[in-house]
Structures are given as structure tokens and as C-alpha cells.
Short mmCIF file of the C-alpha atoms (twelve columns), coordinates in Angstrom:
data_MODEL
# 
_entry.id   MODEL 
# 
loop_
_atom_site.group_PDB 
_atom_site.id 
_atom_site.type_symbol 
_atom_site.label_atom_id 
_atom_site.label_alt_id 
_atom_site.label_comp_id 
_atom_site.label_asym_id 
_atom_site.label_seq_id 
_atom_site.Cartn_x 
_atom_site.Cartn_y 
_atom_site.Cartn_z 
_atom_site.pdbx_PDB_model_num 
ATOM 1   C CA . MET A 1   77.281  140.590 77.154  1 
ATOM 2   C CA . PRO A 2   75.061  141.522 80.459  1 
ATOM 3   C CA . SER A 3   76.745  141.299 84.114  1 
ATOM 4   C CA . SER A 4   74.086  138.950 84.905  1 
ATOM 5   C CA . GLU A 5   75.095  136.563 82.389  1 
ATOM 6   C CA . ALA A 6   78.507  136.507 83.637  1 
ATOM 7   C CA . PRO A 7   78.657  134.357 86.459  1 
ATOM 8   C CA . LEU A 8   76.375  132.000 84.271  1 
ATOM 9   C CA . THR A 9   79.041  131.420 81.385  1 
ATOM 10  C CA . ALA A 10  81.411  131.043 84.106  1 
ATOM 11  C CA . ARG A 11  79.267  128.082 85.980  1 
ATOM 12  C CA . LEU A 12  79.724  126.432 82.572  1 
ATOM 13  C CA . GLN A 13  83.100  126.869 81.939  1 
ATOM 14  C CA . LEU A 14  83.989  125.228 84.814  1 
ATOM 15  C CA . ARG A 15  81.018  122.454 84.508  1 
ATOM 16  C CA . ARG A 16  82.979  121.715 81.032  1 
ATOM 17  C CA . GLN A 17  86.379  121.476 82.751  1 
ATOM 18  C CA . TRP A 18  85.020  119.611 85.590  1 
ATOM 19  C CA . ARG A 19  84.251  116.324 82.503  1 
ATOM 20  C CA . LEU A 20  87.509  116.644 81.596  1 
ATOM 21  C CA . ALA A 21  88.917  115.573 84.416  1 
ATOM 22  C CA . GLY A 22  86.190  112.927 84.560  1 
ATOM 23  C CA . LEU A 23  87.740  111.569 81.364  1 
ATOM 24  C CA . TRP A 24  91.399  112.331 82.727  1 
ATOM 25  C CA . GLY A 25  90.201  109.842 85.534  1 
ATOM 26  C CA . VAL A 26  89.273  107.278 82.816  1 
ATOM 27  C CA . LEU A 27  93.355  106.919 82.105  1 
ATOM 28  C CA . PHE A 28  94.158  106.826 85.917  1 
ATOM 29  C CA . THR A 29  91.656  103.939 86.237  1 
ATOM 30  C CA . VAL A 30  92.838  102.427 82.806  1 
ATOM 31  C CA . GLY A 31  97.084  102.852 83.957  1 
ATOM 32  C CA . ALA A 32  96.420  101.617 86.917  1 
ATOM 33  C CA . PHE A 33  94.635  98.276  85.626  1 
ATOM 34  C CA . CYS A 34  97.695  97.590  83.335  1 
ATOM 35  C CA . LEU A 35  100.103 98.242  86.185  1 
ATOM 36  C CA . LEU A 36  98.922  95.635  88.510  1 
ATOM 37  C CA . LEU A 37  98.016  93.021  85.121  1 
ATOM 38  C CA . GLU A 38  101.337 92.939  83.953  1 
ATOM 39  C CA . HIS A 39  102.816 92.384  87.505  1 
ATOM 40  C CA . GLY A 40  100.090 91.274  90.235  1 
ATOM 41  C CA . GLY A 41  97.961  89.089  87.481  1 
ATOM 42  C CA . LEU A 42  93.791  89.732  86.664  1 
ATOM 43  C CA . SER A 43  92.529  89.486  89.713  1 
ATOM 44  C CA . ALA A 44  94.848  92.117  91.171  1 
ATOM 45  C CA . ALA A 45  94.183  94.264  88.345  1 
ATOM 46  C CA . LEU A 46  90.479  94.412  88.593  1 
ATOM 47  C CA . GLN A 47  90.660  95.179  92.594  1 
ATOM 48  C CA . GLY A 48  93.266  97.763  92.133  1 
ATOM 49  C CA . GLY A 49  91.320  99.140  88.673  1 
ATOM 50  C CA . LEU A 50  87.667  99.446  90.649  1 
ATOM 51  C CA . GLN A 51  89.532  100.713 93.993  1 
ATOM 52  C CA . THR A 52  91.075  103.822 92.022  1 
ATOM 53  C CA . ALA A 53  88.080  104.778 89.916  1 
ATOM 54  C CA . ALA A 54  86.268  104.391 93.516  1 
ATOM 55  C CA . VAL A 55  88.634  106.862 94.915  1 
ATOM 56  C CA . LEU A 56  88.270  108.616 91.761  1 
ATOM 57  C CA . VAL A 57  84.666  109.103 91.376  1 
ATOM 58  C CA . TYR A 58  84.901  110.405 95.022  1 
ATOM 59  C CA . ALA A 59  87.106  112.876 94.289  1 
ATOM 60  C CA . TRP A 60  85.370  113.983 90.998  1 
ATOM 61  C CA . THR A 61  82.128  114.539 93.183  1 
ATOM 62  C CA . LEU A 62  83.518  116.313 95.910  1 
ATOM 63  C CA . TRP A 63  85.212  118.932 93.728  1 
ATOM 64  C CA . GLY A 64  82.086  118.936 91.313  1 
ATOM 65  C CA . ARG A 65  80.044  120.131 94.502  1 
ATOM 66  C CA . ALA A 66  82.660  122.837 95.077  1 
ATOM 67  C CA . LEU A 67  82.803  124.094 91.956  1 
ATOM 68  C CA . GLU A 68  81.403  127.713 93.827  1 
ATOM 69  C CA . LEU A 69  83.910  128.110 95.459  1 
ATOM 70  C CA . ASN A 70  86.384  128.711 92.463  1 
ATOM 71  C CA . HIS A 71  86.514  132.408 93.314  1 
ATOM 72  C CA . PRO A 72  89.660  134.605 94.885  1 
ATOM 73  C CA . LEU A 73  89.920  134.308 98.881  1 
ATOM 74  C CA . GLN A 74  89.052  138.432 99.127  1 
ATOM 75  C CA . GLU A 75  86.197  138.419 96.069  1 
ATOM 76  C CA . VAL A 76  83.017  136.505 95.223  1 
ATOM 77  C CA . ARG A 77  83.806  136.363 91.134  1 
ATOM 78  C CA . LEU A 78  83.431  133.212 89.874  1 
ATOM 79  C CA . ARG A 79  86.569  132.385 88.095  1 
ATOM 80  C CA . PRO A 80  85.586  130.799 85.017  1 
ATOM 81  C CA . SER A 81  88.955  129.070 84.386  1 
ATOM 82  C CA . LEU A 82  89.967  125.960 87.237  1 
ATOM 83  C CA . GLY A 83  94.051  127.564 86.546  1 
ATOM 84  C CA . ALA A 84  97.228  125.635 86.466  1 
ATOM 85  C CA . ALA A 85  97.444  125.138 90.181  1 
ATOM 86  C CA . ASN A 86  94.154  123.582 90.988  1 
ATOM 87  C CA . TRP A 87  94.795  121.861 87.772  1 
ATOM 88  C CA . LEU A 88  98.092  120.281 90.026  1 
ATOM 89  C CA . THR A 89  96.219  119.425 92.693  1 
ATOM 90  C CA . LEU A 90  94.295  117.630 90.299  1 
ATOM 91  C CA . LEU A 91  96.846  115.290 89.591  1 
ATOM 92  C CA . ARG A 92  97.963  114.738 92.924  1 
ATOM 93  C CA . GLY A 93  94.214  113.266 93.283  1 
ATOM 94  C CA . GLY A 94  94.759  111.191 90.488  1 
ATOM 95  C CA . LEU A 95  98.569  109.891 92.011  1 
ATOM 96  C CA . VAL A 96  96.377  109.177 95.105  1 
ATOM 97  C CA . ALA A 97  93.574  106.674 93.182  1 
ATOM 98  C CA . VAL A 98  96.237  105.393 91.877  1 
ATOM 99  C CA . LEU A 99  98.219  104.303 95.007  1 
ATOM 100 C CA . ALA A 100 94.298  102.922 96.005  1 
ATOM 101 C CA . GLY A 101 94.747  100.583 93.995  1 
ATOM 102 C CA . PHE A 102 97.606  98.785  96.016  1 
ATOM 103 C CA . LEU A 103 95.062  98.660  99.005  1 
ATOM 104 C CA . PHE A 104 94.779  94.867  100.202 1 
ATOM 105 C CA . GLN A 105 97.005  93.448  97.334  1 
ATOM 106 C CA . PRO A 106 97.832  90.003  99.217  1 
ATOM 107 C CA . ALA A 107 101.109 90.234  96.843  1 
ATOM 108 C CA . LEU A 108 102.040 93.365  98.512  1 
ATOM 109 C CA . ALA A 109 101.571 92.263  102.081 1 
ATOM 110 C CA . ASP A 110 102.954 89.107  101.152 1 
ATOM 111 C CA . GLY A 111 106.224 90.932  99.693  1 
ATOM 112 C CA . GLY A 112 105.587 89.305  96.388  1 
ATOM 113 C CA . LEU A 113 106.267 92.564  93.838  1 
ATOM 114 C CA . ALA A 114 109.374 92.974  93.072  1 
ATOM 115 C CA . GLY A 115 111.545 94.932  91.264  1 
ATOM 116 C CA . TRP A 116 110.764 99.087  90.411  1 
ATOM 117 C CA . VAL A 117 107.315 97.319  90.773  1 
ATOM 118 C CA . ALA A 118 107.659 96.853  94.761  1 
ATOM 119 C CA . TRP A 119 109.018 100.749 95.048  1 
ATOM 120 C CA . THR A 120 105.642 101.950 92.826  1 
ATOM 121 C CA . PRO A 121 103.214 102.778 95.972  1 
ATOM 122 C CA . ALA A 122 106.405 104.612 97.431  1 
ATOM 123 C CA . ALA A 123 106.849 106.757 94.479  1 
ATOM 124 C CA . LEU A 124 102.909 107.739 94.142  1 
ATOM 125 C CA . TYR A 125 102.786 108.945 97.519  1 
ATOM 126 C CA . ILE A 126 106.457 110.751 97.661  1 
ATOM 127 C CA . THR A 127 105.338 112.475 94.606  1 
ATOM 128 C CA . ALA A 128 101.355 113.561 95.426  1 
ATOM 129 C CA . ALA A 129 103.071 114.884 98.487  1 
ATOM 130 C CA . ALA A 130 105.929 116.805 97.058  1 
ATOM 131 C CA . LEU A 131 103.358 118.593 94.586  1 
ATOM 132 C CA . ASP A 132 101.659 119.555 97.963  1 
ATOM 133 C CA . GLY A 133 103.926 123.180 97.989  1 
ATOM 134 C CA . ALA A 134 104.101 123.064 94.356  1 
ATOM 135 C CA . ASP A 135 100.510 123.630 93.662  1 
ATOM 136 C CA . GLY A 136 100.216 126.870 96.771  1 
ATOM 137 C CA . PHE A 137 103.717 127.811 95.294  1 
ATOM 138 C CA . LEU A 138 102.142 128.099 91.686  1 
ATOM 139 C CA . ALA A 139 98.599  129.440 92.873  1 
ATOM 140 C CA . ARG A 140 100.609 132.376 94.595  1 
ATOM 141 C CA . VAL A 141 102.784 133.455 92.248  1 
ATOM 142 C CA . THR A 142 100.116 133.566 89.009  1 
ATOM 143 C CA . GLY A 143 97.612  135.385 91.785  1 
ATOM 144 C CA . SER A 144 95.229  132.385 91.060  1 
ATOM 145 C CA . ALA A 145 94.293  131.283 94.645  1 
ATOM 146 C CA . THR A 146 91.563  130.433 95.156  1 
ATOM 147 C CA . ARG A 147 88.354  128.656 97.698  1 
ATOM 148 C CA . LEU A 148 88.272  126.178 95.621  1 
ATOM 149 C CA . GLY A 149 92.383  125.414 95.834  1 
ATOM 150 C CA . GLU A 150 91.948  126.191 99.457  1 
ATOM 151 C CA . HIS A 151 89.256  123.061 99.513  1 
ATOM 152 C CA . LEU A 152 90.512  120.352 97.105  1 
ATOM 153 C CA . ASP A 153 94.618  120.970 98.482  1 
ATOM 154 C CA . THR A 154 93.159  120.098 102.438 1 
ATOM 155 C CA . GLU A 155 90.829  117.119 100.443 1 
ATOM 156 C CA . ILE A 156 93.496  115.838 98.552  1 
ATOM 157 C CA . ASP A 157 96.011  115.629 101.923 1 
ATOM 158 C CA . ALA A 158 93.469  114.006 104.122 1 
ATOM 159 C CA . LEU A 159 92.440  111.582 101.469 1 
ATOM 160 C CA . GLY A 160 95.948  110.857 100.675 1 
ATOM 161 C CA . LEU A 161 97.134  110.642 103.961 1 
ATOM 162 C CA . LEU A 162 94.362  108.135 104.631 1 
ATOM 163 C CA . ILE A 163 95.332  106.174 101.938 1 
ATOM 164 C CA . ALA A 164 99.141  105.967 102.655 1 
ATOM 165 C CA . ALA A 165 98.237  105.128 106.274 1 
ATOM 166 C CA . THR A 166 96.026  101.933 105.447 1 
ATOM 167 C CA . LEU A 167 98.840  100.889 103.044 1 
ATOM 168 C CA . VAL A 168 101.649 100.815 105.585 1 
ATOM 169 C CA . VAL A 169 99.313  99.078  107.993 1 
ATOM 170 C CA . TRP A 170 98.318  96.713  105.327 1 
ATOM 171 C CA . THR A 171 101.935 96.286  104.839 1 
ATOM 172 C CA . GLY A 172 102.862 95.748  108.399 1 
ATOM 173 C CA . LYS A 173 105.054 98.245  108.553 1 
ATOM 174 C CA . ALA A 174 102.743 99.993  111.201 1 
ATOM 175 C CA . PRO A 175 100.534 98.905  114.408 1 
ATOM 176 C CA . ALA A 176 96.235  99.299  113.583 1 
ATOM 177 C CA . ALA A 177 96.817  102.388 116.545 1 
ATOM 178 C CA . TYR A 178 98.327  104.119 113.398 1 
ATOM 179 C CA . LEU A 179 95.150  104.250 111.347 1 
ATOM 180 C CA . CYS A 180 94.213  107.107 113.865 1 
ATOM 181 C CA . VAL A 181 96.749  109.554 111.359 1 
ATOM 182 C CA . GLY A 182 94.250  108.643 108.331 1 
ATOM 183 C CA . LEU A 183 91.119  108.899 110.195 1 
ATOM 184 C CA . GLY A 184 92.311  111.905 112.931 1 
ATOM 185 C CA . TYR A 185 90.511  114.183 110.133 1 
ATOM 186 C CA . TYR A 186 87.949  113.111 109.081 1 
ATOM 187 C CA . ALA A 187 86.846  112.445 112.956 1 
ATOM 188 C CA . LEU A 188 87.164  115.672 114.009 1 
ATOM 189 C CA . LYS A 189 85.412  116.880 110.686 1 
ATOM 190 C CA . ALA A 190 82.435  114.854 112.035 1 
ATOM 191 C CA . ALA A 191 82.899  116.349 114.979 1 
ATOM 192 C CA . VAL A 192 82.943  120.046 114.630 1 
ATOM 193 C CA . GLY A 193 79.603  118.326 112.151 1 
ATOM 194 C CA . ALA A 194 77.803  117.731 115.269 1 
ATOM 195 C CA . ARG A 195 78.902  120.583 117.047 1 
ATOM 196 C CA . ARG A 196 77.599  122.588 114.781 1 
ATOM 197 C CA . LYS A 197 74.388  120.897 114.216 1 
ATOM 198 C CA . ALA A 198 73.487  121.015 117.683 1 
ATOM 199 C CA . GLY A 199 73.840  124.802 117.322 1 
ATOM 200 C CA . ARG A 200 76.774  125.117 119.693 1 
ATOM 201 C CA . PRO A 201 79.372  128.080 119.190 1 
ATOM 202 C CA . ILE A 202 82.153  126.724 116.610 1 
ATOM 203 C CA . ALA A 203 85.548  129.000 116.869 1 
ATOM 204 C CA . PRO A 204 87.760  129.650 113.874 1 
ATOM 205 C CA . VAL A 205 91.200  127.105 113.774 1 
ATOM 206 C CA . GLN A 206 93.635  129.453 112.211 1 
ATOM 207 C CA . PRO A 207 97.377  127.680 109.894 1 
ATOM 208 C CA . ARG A 208 99.887  127.071 112.860 1 
ATOM 209 C CA . ALA A 209 103.046 126.994 111.880 1 
ATOM 210 C CA . ALA A 210 103.892 123.473 113.934 1 
ATOM 211 C CA . ALA A 211 101.185 121.598 112.387 1 
ATOM 212 C CA . ARG A 212 102.321 122.529 108.889 1 
ATOM 213 C CA . LEU A 213 105.482 121.097 110.073 1 
ATOM 214 C CA . VAL A 214 103.618 118.119 111.874 1 
ATOM 215 C CA . ALA A 215 101.887 117.165 108.774 1 
ATOM 216 C CA . GLY A 216 104.765 117.916 106.763 1 
ATOM 217 C CA . CYS A 217 106.326 115.043 108.628 1 
ATOM 218 C CA . GLU A 218 103.782 113.016 108.860 1 
ATOM 219 C CA . MET A 219 103.482 112.510 104.773 1 
ATOM 220 C CA . GLY A 220 107.574 112.036 104.954 1 
ATOM 221 C CA . PHE A 221 107.025 109.276 107.025 1 
ATOM 222 C CA . ALA A 222 104.122 107.749 105.320 1 
ATOM 223 C CA . GLY A 223 106.258 107.904 102.185 1 
ATOM 224 C CA . ALA A 224 109.590 106.251 103.487 1 
ATOM 225 C CA . ALA A 225 107.977 103.870 105.372 1 
ATOM 226 C CA . LEU A 226 106.362 102.371 102.310 1 
ATOM 227 C CA . LEU A 227 109.814 102.329 100.326 1 
ATOM 228 C CA . PRO A 228 110.771 98.616  100.945 1 
ATOM 229 C CA . LEU A 229 114.403 100.184 102.095 1 
ATOM 230 C CA . PHE A 230 113.194 100.438 105.941 1 
ATOM 231 C CA . GLU A 231 112.049 97.323  108.026 1 
ATOM 232 C CA . PRO A 232 109.162 97.352  110.666 1 
ATOM 233 C CA . ALA A 233 111.847 97.067  113.126 1 
ATOM 234 C CA . ALA A 234 112.313 100.747 112.465 1 
ATOM 235 C CA . THR A 235 108.521 101.674 111.358 1 
ATOM 236 C CA . ARG A 236 106.482 100.490 113.927 1 
ATOM 237 C CA . PRO A 237 107.666 102.392 116.803 1 
ATOM 238 C CA . VAL A 238 108.250 105.942 114.507 1 
ATOM 239 C CA . ALA A 239 104.213 105.118 113.515 1 
ATOM 240 C CA . LEU A 240 103.268 104.870 117.280 1 
ATOM 241 C CA . ILE A 241 105.529 108.834 117.694 1 
ATOM 242 C CA . MET A 242 103.602 109.670 114.368 1 
ATOM 243 C CA . THR A 243 100.171 109.016 115.946 1 
ATOM 244 C CA . ALA A 244 100.598 110.397 119.534 1 
ATOM 245 C CA . ALA A 245 102.139 113.818 117.399 1 
ATOM 246 C CA . LEU A 246 98.943  114.103 114.773 1 
ATOM 247 C CA . LEU A 247 96.375  113.123 117.442 1 
ATOM 248 C CA . ALA A 248 97.777  115.602 119.827 1 
ATOM 249 C CA . GLY A 249 97.438  118.703 117.277 1 
ATOM 250 C CA . PHE A 250 93.920  117.581 116.330 1 
ATOM 251 C CA . ALA A 251 92.985  117.190 120.224 1 
ATOM 252 C CA . ARG A 252 94.284  121.080 120.178 1 
ATOM 253 C CA . ASP A 253 92.407  121.991 116.937 1 
ATOM 254 C CA . TRP A 254 89.728  120.341 118.969 1 
ATOM 255 C CA . LEU A 255 89.932  122.957 122.364 1 
ATOM 256 C CA . VAL A 256 90.127  125.558 119.744 1 
ATOM 257 C CA . VAL A 257 87.183  125.007 118.235 1 
ATOM 258 C CA . CYS A 258 85.355  124.782 121.768 1 
ATOM 259 C CA . GLY A 259 86.526  128.121 122.678 1 
ATOM 260 C CA . HIS A 260 89.406  126.490 125.162 1 
ATOM 261 C CA . ALA A 261 92.169  127.617 123.326 1 
ATOM 262 C CA . ALA A 262 92.777  130.532 120.894 1 
ATOM 263 C CA . ALA A 263 92.608  130.702 117.111 1 
ATOM 264 C CA . ASP A 264 96.237  130.335 116.627 1 
ATOM 265 C CA . GLY A 265 96.393  127.154 119.406 1 
ATOM 266 C CA . CYS A 266 97.855  129.298 122.887 1 
ATOM 267 C CA . LEU A 267 95.554  127.377 125.297 1 
ATOM 268 C CA . LEU A 268 93.394  129.556 127.405 1 
ATOM 269 C CA . ILE A 269 92.822  126.973 130.267 1 
ATOM 270 C CA . ARG A 270 95.617  128.235 132.492 1 
ATOM 271 C CA . ARG A 271 96.326  124.751 134.015 1 
ATOM 272 C CA . LEU A 272 96.914  123.286 130.401 1 
ATOM 273 C CA . GLU A 273 99.142  126.551 129.232 1 
ATOM 274 C CA . ARG A 274 101.373 126.060 132.322 1 
ATOM 275 C CA . VAL A 275 102.025 122.140 131.122 1 
ATOM 276 C CA . ASP A 276 101.833 122.804 127.695 1 
ATOM 277 C CA . ARG A 277 104.665 126.000 128.066 1 
ATOM 278 C CA . ALA A 278 107.115 123.267 130.148 1 
ATOM 279 C CA . ALA A 279 106.409 120.888 127.396 1 
ATOM 280 C CA . ALA A 280 107.664 123.475 124.956 1 
ATOM 281 C CA . ARG A 281 110.291 124.355 126.725 1 
ATOM 282 C CA . PHE A 282 111.804 121.079 128.306 1 
ATOM 283 C CA . LEU A 283 110.918 118.136 126.677 1 
ATOM 284 C CA . PRO A 284 113.081 119.108 123.556 1 
ATOM 285 C CA . ILE A 285 116.039 119.515 125.932 1 
ATOM 286 C CA . ALA A 286 115.347 115.745 127.301 1 
ATOM 287 C CA . LEU A 287 114.509 114.026 123.806 1 
ATOM 288 C CA . ARG A 288 118.418 115.726 123.032 1 
ATOM 289 C CA . ALA A 289 120.027 114.766 125.905 1 
ATOM 290 C CA . ALA A 290 118.215 110.801 125.760 1 
ATOM 291 C CA . ALA A 291 119.251 111.032 121.389 1 
ATOM 292 C CA . VAL A 292 122.771 111.918 122.459 1 
ATOM 293 C CA . ALA A 293 122.684 109.285 125.612 1 
ATOM 294 C CA . GLY A 294 121.975 106.642 123.135 1 
ATOM 295 C CA . ILE A 295 124.070 107.061 120.314 1 
ATOM 296 C CA . VAL A 296 126.927 106.866 122.548 1 
ATOM 297 C CA . ALA A 297 125.675 103.856 123.765 1 
ATOM 298 C CA . LEU A 298 126.054 102.703 120.350 1 
ATOM 299 C CA . LEU A 299 129.235 103.557 120.167 1 
ATOM 300 C CA . GLY A 300 130.654 102.310 122.998 1 
ATOM 301 C CA . ARG A 301 129.476 98.785  121.846 1 
ATOM 302 C CA . SER A 302 130.977 96.193  119.840 1 
ATOM 303 C CA . GLU A 303 129.691 93.106  120.188 1 
ATOM 304 C CA . ALA A 304 128.139 91.438  117.173 1 
ATOM 305 C CA . GLY A 305 125.274 92.422  115.735 1 
ATOM 306 C CA . GLU A 306 125.103 95.623  118.244 1 
ATOM 307 C CA . GLY A 307 126.605 98.937  118.719 1 
ATOM 308 C CA . VAL A 308 129.321 99.890  116.155 1 
ATOM 309 C CA . ALA A 309 129.672 96.354  114.823 1 
ATOM 310 C CA . ALA A 310 126.419 97.029  112.313 1 
ATOM 311 C CA . LEU A 311 127.448 100.520 111.744 1 
ATOM 312 C CA . SER A 312 130.324 101.499 108.588 1 
ATOM 313 C CA . THR A 313 133.226 103.257 109.492 1 
ATOM 314 C CA . ALA A 314 130.728 106.561 108.055 1 
ATOM 315 C CA . GLY A 315 128.113 105.532 109.749 1 
ATOM 316 C CA . CYS A 316 129.876 106.168 113.026 1 
ATOM 317 C CA . ALA A 317 131.164 109.315 112.007 1 
ATOM 318 C CA . LEU A 318 127.868 110.355 111.132 1 
ATOM 319 C CA . LEU A 319 125.977 109.359 114.272 1 
ATOM 320 C CA . ALA A 320 129.340 110.941 116.620 1 
ATOM 321 C CA . THR A 321 128.719 114.695 114.127 1 
ATOM 322 C CA . CYS A 322 124.640 113.977 115.198 1 
ATOM 323 C CA . ALA A 323 125.554 113.630 118.836 1 
ATOM 324 C CA . ALA A 324 127.788 116.545 118.803 1 
ATOM 325 C CA . LEU A 325 124.856 118.919 116.801 1 
ATOM 326 C CA . LEU A 326 122.639 117.022 119.226 1 
ATOM 327 C CA . ALA A 327 124.370 118.069 122.481 1 
ATOM 328 C CA . PHE A 328 125.137 121.657 121.647 1 
ATOM 329 C CA . GLY A 329 121.892 122.287 119.895 1 
ATOM 330 C CA . VAL A 330 123.416 123.384 116.213 1 
ATOM 331 C CA . MET A 331 120.963 122.697 113.442 1 
ATOM 332 C CA . THR A 332 118.931 119.835 116.049 1 
ATOM 333 C CA . ARG A 333 116.128 118.902 113.104 1 
ATOM 334 C CA . ILE A 334 118.192 118.189 110.565 1 
ATOM 335 C CA . ALA A 335 121.166 116.446 113.176 1 
ATOM 336 C CA . GLY A 336 117.691 114.297 114.469 1 
ATOM 337 C CA . LEU A 337 116.479 113.211 110.965 1 
ATOM 338 C CA . THR A 338 119.904 112.325 110.084 1 
ATOM 339 C CA . ALA A 339 120.686 110.336 112.816 1 
ATOM 340 C CA . SER A 340 117.370 108.733 112.300 1 
ATOM 341 C CA . VAL A 341 117.425 108.007 109.382 1 
ATOM 342 C CA . ALA A 342 121.130 106.396 109.707 1 
ATOM 343 C CA . VAL A 343 119.708 103.993 112.586 1 
ATOM 344 C CA . ALA A 344 116.556 102.931 110.952 1 
ATOM 345 C CA . VAL A 345 118.998 102.065 107.917 1 
ATOM 346 C CA . ALA A 346 121.040 99.602  110.072 1 
ATOM 347 C CA . MET A 347 117.855 98.436  111.209 1 
ATOM 348 C CA . ALA A 348 117.395 96.583  107.851 1 
ATOM 349 C CA . ASP A 349 119.603 94.181  109.511 1 
ATOM 350 C CA . PRO A 350 118.468 92.074  112.590 1 
ATOM 351 C CA . ILE A 351 120.190 93.554  115.600 1 
ATOM 352 C CA . SER A 352 119.479 93.895  119.090 1 
ATOM 353 C CA . GLY A 353 119.476 96.924  121.674 1 
ATOM 354 C CA . VAL A 354 117.030 99.401  122.933 1 
ATOM 355 C CA . ALA A 355 120.040 102.437 122.371 1 
ATOM 356 C CA . TRP A 356 118.608 101.610 118.792 1 
ATOM 357 C CA . GLN A 357 114.710 102.195 119.308 1 
ATOM 358 C CA . VAL A 358 116.229 105.329 121.763 1 
ATOM 359 C CA . VAL A 359 118.023 106.984 119.097 1 
ATOM 360 C CA . LEU A 360 115.151 106.655 116.257 1 
ATOM 361 C CA . GLY A 361 112.313 107.404 118.449 1 
ATOM 362 C CA . CYS A 362 114.538 111.311 119.853 1 
ATOM 363 C CA . GLY A 363 115.886 111.477 116.730 1 
ATOM 364 C CA . VAL A 364 112.416 111.664 114.503 1 
ATOM 365 C CA . ALA A 365 110.659 113.584 117.714 1 
ATOM 366 C CA . LEU A 366 113.221 116.213 118.255 1 
ATOM 367 C CA . ILE A 367 112.317 116.826 113.923 1 
ATOM 368 C CA . MET A 368 108.942 118.263 115.029 1 
ATOM 369 C CA . THR A 369 109.702 119.680 118.748 1 
ATOM 370 C CA . GLY A 370 113.392 121.177 117.712 1 
ATOM 371 C CA . ALA A 371 116.198 122.070 120.476 1 
ATOM 372 C CA . GLY A 372 113.443 123.794 123.039 1 
ATOM 373 C CA . ALA A 373 115.433 126.668 125.151 1 
ATOM 374 C CA . LEU A 374 118.952 125.728 125.227 1 
ATOM 375 C CA . LYS A 375 120.731 125.771 121.806 1 
ATOM 376 C CA . LEU A 376 122.890 127.795 119.723 1 
ATOM 377 C CA . TRP A 377 121.884 128.242 116.083 1 
ATOM 378 C CA . GLN A 378 119.144 126.512 114.432 1 
ATOM 379 C CA . PRO A 379 119.260 127.911 110.574 1 
ATOM 380 C CA . GLU A 380 117.221 124.922 109.270 1 
ATOM 381 C CA . ASP A 381 113.689 126.419 111.659 1 
ATOM 382 C CA . ARG A 382 113.513 128.990 108.365 1 
ATOM 383 C CA . LEU A 383 112.942 126.439 106.346 1 
ATOM 384 C CA . PHE A 384 111.170 123.664 108.266 1 
ATOM 385 C CA . LEU A 385 108.828 126.134 109.800 1 
ATOM 386 C CA . LYS A 386 108.328 128.072 106.731 1 
ATOM 387 C CA . ARG A 387 105.040 128.174 104.702 1 
ATOM 388 C CA . LEU A 388 106.530 126.246 101.436 1 
ATOM 389 C CA . GLY A 389 103.058 124.674 100.647 1 
ATOM 390 C CA . GLY A 390 99.671  126.845 99.614  1 
ATOM 391 C CA . HIS A 391 97.880  125.794 101.919 1 
ATOM 392 C CA . ALA A 392 97.037  124.661 105.908 1 
ATOM 393 C CA . PRO A 393 97.053  120.879 106.713 1 
ATOM 394 C CA . PRO A 394 93.871  119.160 107.495 1 
ATOM 395 C CA . ALA A 395 91.451  121.010 109.312 1 
ATOM 396 C CA . PRO A 396 87.997  121.155 109.656 1 
# 
């Protein structure tokens, strides 16, 4: 076959696979319809089916316009096959589309869904988020990483976070401000597009380990907040922390785009750089001190509905262990995660006292910041900051 015909053949094969994926989309739409028909009635099923179909059409169209990107990262030769990694990414897109079927469902907002169906939105998003690392890993080990895979991964991540964040707000587990988590990527993308249209220079943004960690935490929180296990009293304050963390990351990306920060995120404005270094050095220490103080306050109170009275003996021992680890800077991220989950579960029952909020908020923040300057042993940093997934978090 002449070499000039090879790219044409590759395009035709990709188009066939693209059409096949469209047929698969029908199965996801039917699945969402049947799921909601059985447990929400015809009205909910029609609404959910249409919403799922709309998201699938959007993703399918987006993919079809990007088929020319199906080439290796360092080559321009078009690959005729999508590869297993891209199909896995598209499976994630299907799960996100089914999740969209639950948007604006009255039964979900007022707690009308019972049994295993109430856990379905969380299961859909947590599965889609967990597969985020699997598709990238599969692409690397099989040598099939492509620009299309990067593009699809970023778009599915952003779309999934938008839908999950909207669902969390719809169920009352986060304030409206949390919608910024879902809209941030699209706002930054629009701002970069406007800057490009105006003919102004645009600097490239390199993937950052800290940004990947925050993106992973955002997905993890959205999935956890959708679980019936956690009540709004625990999720709403954490949602504000997660919103601030993601917006701070996007603000840094914008500074990079505008040339006020290096491609790796290091600030070039001297005053901001000093503030940034001081925050990275001392903020985690302050968070650790506040978390330890909050745990000590909880363990020292025994009134009904407060402190140790709301915790089991195992829960008290667990929090005491977390306090010791945080105080000495040992496995800080894991200790913060453990303490925040323990407190969030305890807050399922009506309890009072600001110490609960302090431990919860500081614990969540420490997952993202780490121990800071004064620490003894942080073995989990290799796991938390390692690039387990194949691509960077959403960036323009």
C-alpha cells in the first residue's frame, strides 16, 4: 500500500471505532433509564436518560473532533487503533454520563432513594475516578500513550468533576460556592482562549506533583461526599476547603500562563514568592498544631454529645494515635486522612463543639500540604506525590 494511503486508512479505521463507541453510548443511556425507572418512576427515568444521552453526545462529539490526535507523544504518525487505554478512558466517560442522569433528581435531593440505589452515584464516580490511574498506567506499560489519550483523560476528568460537584451541591452536602470546583477548569480554559485571541503570549503549564495531588483529593472528596455515610455537617465545611485549594491551584496556573510564574509553578514575583515559601514552610506546622489541640480538646471532654462521649473506645484511641503522629510529623498525610474520616463519621450524629470542625478541616488540609518543614518521617509522600495516573490534572 502506498505510504500516502496509510494515513487515510488509519483515519477510516478510527472513524469506524468512533461510530462503534456511539453504539455503546446507547447501552449506557438505556442502563441509566432502566435504573431510574425501577427506583424513581417514569418521569425520573426520562429525565435521567435524556441527561445521560446529552453528556454522551457531548463527549462523543468532542472525541470525534480530536481523532487526529491519536498519535504517539513524540511522533506525528496516526495510529489506526484507539488502544485499550483509550477504551478504558471512554468507559470512564460512560460512567460519568450515567452519573449525570442523577442530576437534579428530586428523590436524590430529599433522600427519597433508599437501599443500594442511594449508593449508586458515589459508586459510579468513585469507579470512574479510580480508573483514572488505570488508563494512564495501561498506556505506559503497553507503549500506547497518545495525545488523544491525554486530551480525553483531561476532558473526562473535568467533566466528571463538574457533574460530581453539581450533584454534591444538589444533595445539600456542599454550599453553592463548591460549584467553582467543577467550573474552574472551564473558566481557566476560556480565559486562556480569550488571551490567545487577543494575541497575548501564553506560557505552557507543566504538570506539577502538588497539582496532581490536589486534583486527586478533589475527586476523592467528591466521591466521599456522595456517599450516604457522611452528613452535610461534615461535608459542607470540607467543601469550602477543597474549593479554596483548587482555586489556588488554578490561580497559580494562570500566573504561569501570564508569565508571572515559571512553567513548574515557581512564582517569579518576589513578594508573592516569599509569601509562597513561608506558607509552604509554616502553614502545615500551624495546621498540625491546631489539629492536635482539637483532638486534645475532644478527648478531654465527656459531656453528652461532645468529645469522647460521641466516640467509641477504639475511636478515642485512633484519634490519640493521630495526635501523636501529627505532633511529631510522622506519616502526617495518613494521620490527617484518618483523623478527618473518624471525625466525619462521628459527625453523622448531632454533636456540638468547634473542636470537631477544627480537627476535620485541619486533617483534610494536611492531606494536601503534608507536614511542612519540621517532620520526622513521611514515607507516604512517595505514594501521594507519585504520578500513579497517566496524565496531569485538568489544565488548559
